[in-house]
Short mmCIF file of C-alpha atoms in Angstrom, two decimals:
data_model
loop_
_atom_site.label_atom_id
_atom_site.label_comp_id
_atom_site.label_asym_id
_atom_site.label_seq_id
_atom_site.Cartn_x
_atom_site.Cartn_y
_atom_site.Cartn_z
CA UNK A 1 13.20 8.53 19.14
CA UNK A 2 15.55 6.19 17.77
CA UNK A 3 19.14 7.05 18.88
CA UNK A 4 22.41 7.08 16.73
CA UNK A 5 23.54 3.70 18.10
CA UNK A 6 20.23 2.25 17.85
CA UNK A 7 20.46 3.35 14.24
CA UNK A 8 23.67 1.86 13.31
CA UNK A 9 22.97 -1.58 14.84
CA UNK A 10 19.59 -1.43 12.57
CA UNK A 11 21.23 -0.61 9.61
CA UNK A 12 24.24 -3.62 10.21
CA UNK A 13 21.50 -5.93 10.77
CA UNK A 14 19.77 -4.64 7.86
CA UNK A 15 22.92 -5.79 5.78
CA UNK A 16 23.55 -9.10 7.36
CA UNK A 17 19.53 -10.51 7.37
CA UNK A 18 17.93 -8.80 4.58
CA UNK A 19 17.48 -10.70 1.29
CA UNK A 20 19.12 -8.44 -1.15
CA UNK A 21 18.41 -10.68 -4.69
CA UNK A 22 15.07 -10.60 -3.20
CA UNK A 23 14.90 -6.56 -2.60
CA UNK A 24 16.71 -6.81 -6.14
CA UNK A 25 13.68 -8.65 -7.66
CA UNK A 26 11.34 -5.41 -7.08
CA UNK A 27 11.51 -3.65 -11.17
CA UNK A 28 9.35 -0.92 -9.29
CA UNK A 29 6.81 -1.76 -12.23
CA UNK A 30 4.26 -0.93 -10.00
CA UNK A 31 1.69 -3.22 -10.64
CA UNK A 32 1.56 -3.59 -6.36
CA UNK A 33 0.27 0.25 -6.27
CA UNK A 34 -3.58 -0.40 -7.12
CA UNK A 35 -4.23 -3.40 -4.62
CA UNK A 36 -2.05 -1.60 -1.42
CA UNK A 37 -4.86 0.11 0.30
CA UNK A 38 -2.64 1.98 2.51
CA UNK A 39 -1.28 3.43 -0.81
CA UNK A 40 -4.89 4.53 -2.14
CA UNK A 41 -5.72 5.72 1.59
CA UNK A 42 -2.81 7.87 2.05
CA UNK A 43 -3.41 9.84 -0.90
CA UNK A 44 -0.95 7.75 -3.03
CA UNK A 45 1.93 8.29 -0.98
CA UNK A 46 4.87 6.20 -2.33
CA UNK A 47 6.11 5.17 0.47
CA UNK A 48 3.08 4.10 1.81
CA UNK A 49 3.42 1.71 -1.02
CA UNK A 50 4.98 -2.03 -1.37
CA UNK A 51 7.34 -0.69 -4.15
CA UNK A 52 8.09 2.50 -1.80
CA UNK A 53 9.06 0.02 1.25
CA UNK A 54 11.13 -1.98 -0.38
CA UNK A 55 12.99 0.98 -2.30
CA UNK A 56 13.43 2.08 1.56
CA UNK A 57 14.57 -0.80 2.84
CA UNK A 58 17.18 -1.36 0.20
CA UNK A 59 18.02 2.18 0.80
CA UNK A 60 19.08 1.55 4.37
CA UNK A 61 20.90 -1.93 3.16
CA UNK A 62 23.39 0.43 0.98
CA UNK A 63 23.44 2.84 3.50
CA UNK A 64 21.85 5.53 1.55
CA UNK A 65 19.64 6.15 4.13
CA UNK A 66 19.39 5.89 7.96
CA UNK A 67 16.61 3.80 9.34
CA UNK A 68 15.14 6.88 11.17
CA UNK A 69 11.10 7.30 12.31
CA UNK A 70 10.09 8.21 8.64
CA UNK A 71 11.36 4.32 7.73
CA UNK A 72 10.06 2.89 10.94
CA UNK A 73 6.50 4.58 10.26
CA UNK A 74 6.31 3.27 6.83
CA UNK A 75 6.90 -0.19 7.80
CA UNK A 76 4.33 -0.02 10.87
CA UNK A 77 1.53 1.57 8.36
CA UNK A 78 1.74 -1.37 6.13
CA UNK A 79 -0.75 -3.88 6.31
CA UNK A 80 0.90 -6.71 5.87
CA UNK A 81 -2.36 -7.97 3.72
CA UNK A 82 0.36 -9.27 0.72
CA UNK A 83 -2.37 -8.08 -1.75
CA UNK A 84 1.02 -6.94 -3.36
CA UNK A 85 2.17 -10.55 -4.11
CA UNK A 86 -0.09 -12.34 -6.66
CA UNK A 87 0.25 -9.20 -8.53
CA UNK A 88 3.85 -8.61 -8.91
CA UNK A 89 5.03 -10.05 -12.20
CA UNK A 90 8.75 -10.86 -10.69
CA UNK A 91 6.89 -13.02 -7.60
CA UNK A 92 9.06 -10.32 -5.03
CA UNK A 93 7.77 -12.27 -1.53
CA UNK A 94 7.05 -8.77 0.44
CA UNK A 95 5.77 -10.82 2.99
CA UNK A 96 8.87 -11.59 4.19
CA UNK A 97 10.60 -8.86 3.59
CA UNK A 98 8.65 -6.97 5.65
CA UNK A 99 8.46 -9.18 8.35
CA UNK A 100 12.28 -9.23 8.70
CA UNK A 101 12.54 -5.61 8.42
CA UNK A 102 10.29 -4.91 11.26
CA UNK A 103 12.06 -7.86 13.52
CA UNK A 104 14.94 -5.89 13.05
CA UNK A 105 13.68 -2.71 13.38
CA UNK A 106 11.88 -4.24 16.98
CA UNK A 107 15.00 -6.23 18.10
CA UNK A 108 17.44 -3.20 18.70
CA UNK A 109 15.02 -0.47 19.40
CA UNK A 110 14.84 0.68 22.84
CA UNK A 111 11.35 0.91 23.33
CA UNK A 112 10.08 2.84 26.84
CA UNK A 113 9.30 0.80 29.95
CA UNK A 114 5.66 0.52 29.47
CA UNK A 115 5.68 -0.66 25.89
CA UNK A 116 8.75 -3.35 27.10
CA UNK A 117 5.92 -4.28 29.94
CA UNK A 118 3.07 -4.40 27.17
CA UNK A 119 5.03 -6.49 25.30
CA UNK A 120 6.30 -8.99 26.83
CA UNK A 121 3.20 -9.15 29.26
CA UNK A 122 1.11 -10.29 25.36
CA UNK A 123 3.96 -11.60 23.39
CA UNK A 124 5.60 -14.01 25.95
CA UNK A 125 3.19 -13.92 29.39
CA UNK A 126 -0.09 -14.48 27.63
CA UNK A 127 -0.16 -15.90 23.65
CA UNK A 128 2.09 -18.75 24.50
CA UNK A 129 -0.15 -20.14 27.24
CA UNK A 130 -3.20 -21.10 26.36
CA UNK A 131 -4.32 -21.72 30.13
CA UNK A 132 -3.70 -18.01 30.34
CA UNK A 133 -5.58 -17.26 27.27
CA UNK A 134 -8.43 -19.13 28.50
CA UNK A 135 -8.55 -17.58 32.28
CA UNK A 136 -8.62 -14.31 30.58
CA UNK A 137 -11.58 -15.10 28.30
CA UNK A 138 -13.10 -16.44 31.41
CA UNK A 139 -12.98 -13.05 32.88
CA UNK A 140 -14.58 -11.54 30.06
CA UNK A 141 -17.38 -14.01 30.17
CA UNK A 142 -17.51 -13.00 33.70
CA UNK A 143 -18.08 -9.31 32.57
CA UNK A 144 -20.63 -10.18 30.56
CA UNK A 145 -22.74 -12.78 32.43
CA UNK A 146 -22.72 -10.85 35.86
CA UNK A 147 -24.36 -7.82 34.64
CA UNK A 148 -21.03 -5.39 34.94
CA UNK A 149 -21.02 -4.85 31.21
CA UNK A 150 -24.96 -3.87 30.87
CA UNK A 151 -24.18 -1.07 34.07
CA UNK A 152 -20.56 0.19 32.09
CA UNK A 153 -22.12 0.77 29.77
CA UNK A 154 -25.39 2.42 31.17
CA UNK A 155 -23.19 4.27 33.29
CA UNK A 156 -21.44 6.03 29.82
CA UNK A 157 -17.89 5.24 30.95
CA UNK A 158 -17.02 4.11 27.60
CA UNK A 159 -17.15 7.27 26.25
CA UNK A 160 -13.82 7.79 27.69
CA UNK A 161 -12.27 5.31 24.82
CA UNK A 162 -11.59 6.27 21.07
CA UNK A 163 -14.72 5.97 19.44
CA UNK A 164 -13.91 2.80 17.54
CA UNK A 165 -12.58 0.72 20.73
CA UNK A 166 -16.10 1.92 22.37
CA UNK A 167 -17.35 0.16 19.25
CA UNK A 168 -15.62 -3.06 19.48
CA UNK A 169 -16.48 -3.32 22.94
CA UNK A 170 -20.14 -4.25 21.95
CA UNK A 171 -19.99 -6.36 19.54
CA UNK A 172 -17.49 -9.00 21.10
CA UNK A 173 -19.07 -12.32 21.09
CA UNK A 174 -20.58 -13.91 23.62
CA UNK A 175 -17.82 -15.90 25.87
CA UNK A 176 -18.22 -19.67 26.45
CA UNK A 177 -17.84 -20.38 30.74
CA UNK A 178 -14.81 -22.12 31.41
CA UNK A 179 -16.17 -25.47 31.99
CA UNK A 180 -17.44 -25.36 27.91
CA UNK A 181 -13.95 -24.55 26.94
CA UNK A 182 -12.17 -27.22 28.75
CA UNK A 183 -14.80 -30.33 27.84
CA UNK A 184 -14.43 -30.68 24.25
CA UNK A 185 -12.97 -34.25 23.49
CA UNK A 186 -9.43 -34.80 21.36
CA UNK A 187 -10.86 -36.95 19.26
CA UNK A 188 -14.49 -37.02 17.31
CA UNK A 189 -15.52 -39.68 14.77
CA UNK A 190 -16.53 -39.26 11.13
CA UNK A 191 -20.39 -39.49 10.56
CA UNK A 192 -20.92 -42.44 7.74
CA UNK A 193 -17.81 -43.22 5.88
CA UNK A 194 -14.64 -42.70 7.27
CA UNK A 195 -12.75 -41.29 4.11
CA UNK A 196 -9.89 -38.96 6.27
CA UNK A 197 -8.15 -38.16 9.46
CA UNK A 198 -8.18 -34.60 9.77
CA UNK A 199 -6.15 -32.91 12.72
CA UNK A 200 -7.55 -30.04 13.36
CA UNK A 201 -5.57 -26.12 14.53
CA UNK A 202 -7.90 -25.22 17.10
CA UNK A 203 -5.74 -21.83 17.78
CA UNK A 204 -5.69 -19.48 20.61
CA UNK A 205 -8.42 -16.84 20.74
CA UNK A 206 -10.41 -18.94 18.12
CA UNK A 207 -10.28 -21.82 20.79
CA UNK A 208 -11.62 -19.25 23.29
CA UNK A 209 -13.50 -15.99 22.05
CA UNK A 210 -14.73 -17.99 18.68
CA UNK A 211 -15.18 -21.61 20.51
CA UNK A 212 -18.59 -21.64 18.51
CA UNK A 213 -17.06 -21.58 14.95
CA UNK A 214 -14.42 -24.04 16.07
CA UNK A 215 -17.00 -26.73 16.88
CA UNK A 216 -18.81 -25.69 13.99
CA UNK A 217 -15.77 -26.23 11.91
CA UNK A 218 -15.33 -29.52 13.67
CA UNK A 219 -19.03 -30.71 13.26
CA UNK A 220 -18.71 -29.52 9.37
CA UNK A 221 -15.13 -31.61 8.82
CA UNK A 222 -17.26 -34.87 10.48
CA UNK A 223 -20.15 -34.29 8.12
CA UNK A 224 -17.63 -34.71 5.52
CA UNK A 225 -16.28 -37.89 6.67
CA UNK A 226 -13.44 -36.65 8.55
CA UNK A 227 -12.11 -38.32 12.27
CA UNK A 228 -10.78 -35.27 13.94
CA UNK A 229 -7.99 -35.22 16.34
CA UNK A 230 -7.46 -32.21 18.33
CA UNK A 231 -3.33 -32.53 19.27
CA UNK A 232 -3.68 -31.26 23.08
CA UNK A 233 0.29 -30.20 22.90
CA UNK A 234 -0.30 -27.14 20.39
CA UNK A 235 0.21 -23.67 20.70
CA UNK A 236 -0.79 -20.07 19.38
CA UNK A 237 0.42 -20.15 15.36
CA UNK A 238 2.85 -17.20 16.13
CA UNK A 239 1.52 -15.13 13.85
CA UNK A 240 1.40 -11.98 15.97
CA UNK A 241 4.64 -12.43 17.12
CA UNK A 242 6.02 -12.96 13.61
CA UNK A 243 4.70 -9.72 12.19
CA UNK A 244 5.19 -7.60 15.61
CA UNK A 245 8.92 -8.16 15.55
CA UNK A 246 9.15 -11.42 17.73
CA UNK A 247 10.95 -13.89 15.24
CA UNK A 248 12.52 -15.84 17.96
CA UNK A 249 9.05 -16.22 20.11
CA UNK A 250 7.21 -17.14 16.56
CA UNK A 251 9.91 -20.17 16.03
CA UNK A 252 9.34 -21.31 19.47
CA UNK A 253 5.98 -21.81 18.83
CA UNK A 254 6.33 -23.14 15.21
CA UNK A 255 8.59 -25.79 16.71
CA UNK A 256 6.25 -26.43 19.35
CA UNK A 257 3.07 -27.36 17.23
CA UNK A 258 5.33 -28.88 14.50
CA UNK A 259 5.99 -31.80 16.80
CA UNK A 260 2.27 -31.82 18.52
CA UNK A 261 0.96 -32.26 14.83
CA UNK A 262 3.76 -35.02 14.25
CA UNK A 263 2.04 -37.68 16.38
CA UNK A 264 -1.20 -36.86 15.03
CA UNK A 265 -0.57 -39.35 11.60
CA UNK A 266 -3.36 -36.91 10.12
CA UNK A 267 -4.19 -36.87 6.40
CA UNK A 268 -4.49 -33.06 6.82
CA UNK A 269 -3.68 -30.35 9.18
CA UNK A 270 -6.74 -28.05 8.79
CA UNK A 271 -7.55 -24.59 10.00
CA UNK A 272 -10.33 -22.13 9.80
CA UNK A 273 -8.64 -19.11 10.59
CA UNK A 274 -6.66 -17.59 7.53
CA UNK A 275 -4.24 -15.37 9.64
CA UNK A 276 -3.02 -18.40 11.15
CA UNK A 277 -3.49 -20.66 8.27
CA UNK A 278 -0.70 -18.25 6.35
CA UNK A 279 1.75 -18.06 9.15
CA UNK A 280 1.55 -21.77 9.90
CA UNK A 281 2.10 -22.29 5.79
CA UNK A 282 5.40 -20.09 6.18
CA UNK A 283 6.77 -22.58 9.05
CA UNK A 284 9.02 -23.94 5.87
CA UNK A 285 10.20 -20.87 5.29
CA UNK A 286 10.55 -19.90 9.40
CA UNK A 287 12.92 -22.64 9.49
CA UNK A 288 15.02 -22.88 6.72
CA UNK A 289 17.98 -22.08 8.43
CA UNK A 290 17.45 -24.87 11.10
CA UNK A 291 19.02 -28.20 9.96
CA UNK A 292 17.12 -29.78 12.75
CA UNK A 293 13.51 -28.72 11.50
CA UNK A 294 13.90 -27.52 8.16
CA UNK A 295 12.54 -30.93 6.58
CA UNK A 296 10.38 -31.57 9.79
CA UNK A 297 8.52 -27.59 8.70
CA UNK A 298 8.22 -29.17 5.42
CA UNK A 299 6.25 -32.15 6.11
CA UNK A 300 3.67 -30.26 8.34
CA UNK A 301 3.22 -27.11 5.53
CA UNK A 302 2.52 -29.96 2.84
CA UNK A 303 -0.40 -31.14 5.03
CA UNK A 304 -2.04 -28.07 5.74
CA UNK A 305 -5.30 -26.78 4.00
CA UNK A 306 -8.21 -24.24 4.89
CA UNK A 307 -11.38 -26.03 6.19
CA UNK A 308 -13.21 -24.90 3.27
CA UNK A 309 -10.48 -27.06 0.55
CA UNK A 310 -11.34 -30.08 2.58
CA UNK A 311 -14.81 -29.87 2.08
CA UNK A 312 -14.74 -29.25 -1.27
CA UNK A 313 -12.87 -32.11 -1.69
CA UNK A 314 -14.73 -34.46 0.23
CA UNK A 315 -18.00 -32.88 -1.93
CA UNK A 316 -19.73 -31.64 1.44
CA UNK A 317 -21.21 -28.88 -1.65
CA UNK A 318 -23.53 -32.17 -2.78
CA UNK A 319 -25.20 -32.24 0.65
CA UNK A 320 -28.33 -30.51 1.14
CA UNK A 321 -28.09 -26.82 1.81
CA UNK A 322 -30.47 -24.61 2.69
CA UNK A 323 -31.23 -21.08 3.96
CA UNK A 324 -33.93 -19.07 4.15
CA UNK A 325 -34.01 -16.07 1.24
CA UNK A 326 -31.29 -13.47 1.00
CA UNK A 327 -28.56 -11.64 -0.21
CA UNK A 328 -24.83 -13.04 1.24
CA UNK A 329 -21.46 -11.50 -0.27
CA UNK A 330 -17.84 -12.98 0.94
CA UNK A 331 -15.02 -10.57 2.60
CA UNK A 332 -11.84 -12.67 1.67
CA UNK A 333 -9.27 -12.66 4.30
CA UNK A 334 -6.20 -11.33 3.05
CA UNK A 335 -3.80 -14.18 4.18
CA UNK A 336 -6.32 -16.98 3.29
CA UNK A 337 -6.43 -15.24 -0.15
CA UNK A 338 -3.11 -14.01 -0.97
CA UNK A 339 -0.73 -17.20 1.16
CA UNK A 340 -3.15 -19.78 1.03
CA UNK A 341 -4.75 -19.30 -2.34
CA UNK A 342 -8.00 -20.26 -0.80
CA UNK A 343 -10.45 -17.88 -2.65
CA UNK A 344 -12.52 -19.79 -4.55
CA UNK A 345 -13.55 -22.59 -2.61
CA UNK A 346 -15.28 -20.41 0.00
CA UNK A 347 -17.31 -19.08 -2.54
CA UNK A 348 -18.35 -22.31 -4.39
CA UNK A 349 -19.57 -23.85 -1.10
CA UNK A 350 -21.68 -20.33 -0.30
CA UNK A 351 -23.34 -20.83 -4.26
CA UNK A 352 -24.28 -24.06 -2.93
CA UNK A 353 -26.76 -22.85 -0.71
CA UNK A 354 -30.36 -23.10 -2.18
CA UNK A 355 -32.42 -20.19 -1.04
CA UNK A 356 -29.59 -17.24 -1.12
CA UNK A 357 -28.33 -14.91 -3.55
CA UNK A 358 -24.76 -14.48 -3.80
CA UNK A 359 -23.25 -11.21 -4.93
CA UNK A 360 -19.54 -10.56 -5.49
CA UNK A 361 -18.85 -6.70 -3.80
CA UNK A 362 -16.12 -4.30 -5.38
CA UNK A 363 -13.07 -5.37 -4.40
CA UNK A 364 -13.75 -8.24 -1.78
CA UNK A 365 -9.85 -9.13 -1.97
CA UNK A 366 -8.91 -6.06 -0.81
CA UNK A 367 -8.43 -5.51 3.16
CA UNK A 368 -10.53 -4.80 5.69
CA UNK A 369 -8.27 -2.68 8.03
CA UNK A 370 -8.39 -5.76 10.79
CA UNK A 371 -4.61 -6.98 10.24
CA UNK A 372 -4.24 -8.69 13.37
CA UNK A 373 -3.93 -5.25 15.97
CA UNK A 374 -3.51 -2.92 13.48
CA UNK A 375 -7.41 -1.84 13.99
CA UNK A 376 -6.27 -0.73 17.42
CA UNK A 377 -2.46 0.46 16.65
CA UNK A 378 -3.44 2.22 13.59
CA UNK A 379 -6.97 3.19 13.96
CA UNK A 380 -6.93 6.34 12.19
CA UNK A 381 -5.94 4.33 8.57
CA UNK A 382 -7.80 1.33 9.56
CA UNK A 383 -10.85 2.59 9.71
CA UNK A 384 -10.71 4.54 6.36
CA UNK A 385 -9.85 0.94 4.83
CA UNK A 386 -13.11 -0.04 6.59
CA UNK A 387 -15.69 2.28 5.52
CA UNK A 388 -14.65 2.15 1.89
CA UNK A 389 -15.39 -1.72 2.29
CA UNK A 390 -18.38 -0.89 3.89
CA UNK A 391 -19.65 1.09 1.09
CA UNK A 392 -19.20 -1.64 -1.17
CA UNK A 393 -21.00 -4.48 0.92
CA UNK A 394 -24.32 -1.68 0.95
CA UNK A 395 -23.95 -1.08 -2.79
CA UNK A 396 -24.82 -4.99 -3.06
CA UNK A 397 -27.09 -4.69 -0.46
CA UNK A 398 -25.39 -7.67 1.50
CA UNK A 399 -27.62 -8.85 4.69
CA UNK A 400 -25.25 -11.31 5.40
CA UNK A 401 -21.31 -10.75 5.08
CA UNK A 402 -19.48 -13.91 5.30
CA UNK A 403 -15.64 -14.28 6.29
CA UNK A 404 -13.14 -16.77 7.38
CA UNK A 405 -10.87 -15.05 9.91
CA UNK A 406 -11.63 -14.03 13.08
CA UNK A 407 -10.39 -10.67 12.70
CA UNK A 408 -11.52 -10.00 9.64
CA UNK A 409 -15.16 -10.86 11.22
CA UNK A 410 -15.28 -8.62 14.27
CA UNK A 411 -14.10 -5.72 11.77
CA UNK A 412 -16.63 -6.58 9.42
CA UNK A 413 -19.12 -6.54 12.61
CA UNK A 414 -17.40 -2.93 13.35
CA UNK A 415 -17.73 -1.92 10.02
CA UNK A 416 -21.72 -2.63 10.08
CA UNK A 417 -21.72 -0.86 13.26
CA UNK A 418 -20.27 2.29 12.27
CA UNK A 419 -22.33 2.22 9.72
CA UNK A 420 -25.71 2.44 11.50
CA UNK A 421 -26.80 -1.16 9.34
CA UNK A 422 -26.71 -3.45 12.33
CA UNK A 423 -30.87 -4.29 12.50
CA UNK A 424 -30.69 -5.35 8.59
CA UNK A 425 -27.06 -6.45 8.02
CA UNK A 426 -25.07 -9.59 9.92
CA UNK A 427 -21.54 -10.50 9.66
CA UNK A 428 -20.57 -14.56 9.96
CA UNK A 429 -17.59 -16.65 9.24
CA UNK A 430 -18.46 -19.38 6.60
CA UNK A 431 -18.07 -22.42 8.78
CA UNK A 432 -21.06 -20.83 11.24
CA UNK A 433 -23.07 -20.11 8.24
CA UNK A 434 -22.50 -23.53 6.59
CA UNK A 435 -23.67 -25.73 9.98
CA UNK A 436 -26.59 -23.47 9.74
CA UNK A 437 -27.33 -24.54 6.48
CA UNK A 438 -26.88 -28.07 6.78
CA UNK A 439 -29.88 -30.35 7.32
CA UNK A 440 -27.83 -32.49 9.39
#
């Protein structure tokens, strides 16, 4: 419970950092309310809604209101998907808002010892070192090489988790041994014409868990003509950090792969994860405030592009695709979607596959429910999310769903779970299913 002192230092801090001309910008038109699915899935509670947050936290900026548990609660049951932002007519950047709010809110709580241990054991002791990150994944691999994971789960101990973590437990990918993750060169040549230099944001658990789709990614941006350069110095994007209430850890790390990515004299900075790919196209904004690295954020968002752009601008969509027959529909992730404006070129490049059928499901730029940990900190609303999206992939009759984020992938792979479809239905991110298309 949030105490009175804790309370007033929220609401000061709510004065001095929160963008009031930007809370002002809200008309509460609400245009937001249709694409928020955690204002459908509550039953149309407004303040489950982008218009009801911000109302709430300009309520607490004029002191109207104390930022008590019902304010906190809203906050944490928001997505953070910023469906809400390419509909709003006055351009309000909720986004933002909402991550300041919560840094404030998380910066003078006084959270009990085992969440301070959680936290800083994942924000500060394991994200921002990938060695960690990689001996971690290397146990995992360990679990499931050595046989412990076939007699865990013979033995039915997994019963003892929520249903859904019991869930995500099998269909984790298969983890690369540590000597695959640690022999991948820097630096891979174009095949034929060299047209760019492409530096590429290998990330954290996608350089780990997903080390298949990165050198997929890789391979594809080399097929296109691309050198790639893979700046050793970088970190995790910061992107859980920067929506968990860890501002100052998220700058750290923005500073951190602003200068690897300097001395990469790339054409492009490309990723293929569009969780990251947002946060790392905000580093402008991270840094405004910093006279040192304002410009320096600047020159590194201007540079950055979704794998998928790239190829379409290189024309890898004129190379022979091919597939054998059936039906593929596209998940957009949120961030890729509604901060990158990547939607459409993910979807041109699938329609350029001879031998599939694409079909567009109900609402495919709505969210999935992954949002980063919100699957596992607000399972109860994130699974809702999920099996409404799951009954619109089956009412195309989708056998393969295609995505470009990692989380939005192993939800989608939950989702087909849950729903009993996993012997007819597959879930891939686009780069995987593109290799496996190419003749090359």
């Amino acid at each position: 419970m949030t105490t009175a002192e804790e309370k007033m230092a929220i609401q000061q801090q709510f004065k001095e950092r929160m963008d009031e001309e930007e809370l002002l910008n809200c008309m509460r038109c609400g245009f937001c309310l249709p694409s928020c699915p955690t204002y459908i899935e509550s039953g149309y509670q407004e303040s489950h809604s982008p218009r009801g947050r911000i109302a709430l936290m300009k309520a607490v900026v004029d002191g109207v209101i104390e930022p008590d548990e019902d304010v906190e609660r809203s906050l944490d049951l928001c997505l953070g998907c910023r469906a809400c932002e390419p509909v709003c007519p006055s351009g309000v950047q909720y986004g933002r808002l909402l991550e300041e709010a919560r840094d404030i809110v998380q910066q003078h709580k006084k959270h009990s010892f085992p969440a301070r241990v959680l936290r800083s054991a994942v924000f500060k002791g394991l994200f921002p070192h990938q060695n960690r990150i990689r001996a971690l994944t290397g146990m995992l691999g360990l679990y499931q090489r050595s046989g412990m994971q076939t007699i865990i789960r013979k033995s039915g101990m997994l019963r003892i988790l929520p249903e859904h973590l019991a869930k995500m437990e099998s269909i984790l990918p298969k983890v690369p041994n540590l000597k695959q993750l640690k022999k991948r060169p820097d630096r891979l040549p174009p095949v034929g014409e060299h047209k760019k230099r492409a530096a590429f944001f290998s990330g954290c658990l996608m350089d780990t868990l997903f080390l298949d789709t990165n050198m997929a990614t890789i391979k594809l941006l080399q097929m296109a003509g691309c050198e790639v350069v893979i700046p050793g110095l970088q970190a995790c994007c910061g992107a859980l950090h920067g929506h968990s209430g860890e501002k100052n850890l998220a700058v750290q790390l923005a500073k951190r792969n602003i200068q690897a990515f300097e001395k990469s004299d790339a054409d492009y900075i490309v990723t293929n994860a569009g969780g990251c790919g947002a946060f790392l196209n905000e580093y402008d904004h991270l840094l405004k405030d910093d006279p040192d690295w304002c410009e320096r954020a600047k020159a590194f968002t201007e540079k950055l592009r979704d794998f998928s752009s790239i190829l379409l601008e290189l024309d890898f969509e004129q190379k022979p695709l091919e597939l054998p027959d059936q039906t593929v529909t596209y998940q957009d992730s949120c961030h890729l979607r509604n901060v990158m404006k990547t939607s459409a070129e993910p979807r041109r490049l699938l329609q350029s596959i001879k031998g599939i059928e694409f079909k567009e499901m109900k609402n495919a730029d709505s969210c999935c429910g992954s949002a980063g940990i919100y699957n596992i900190v607000e399972a109860k609303m994130s699974m809702k999310i999920l099996d409404s999206k799951m009954e619109a992939a089956k009412s195309v009759q989708a056998e393969t769903i295609v995505t470009a984020n990692p989380g939005c992938l192993l939800q989608m792979q939950l989702g087909i779970e849950r729903a009993g479809l996993s012997d007819r239905v597959r879930a891939v991110h686009l780069a995987d299913l593109l290799l496996e298309a190419s003749a090359e």
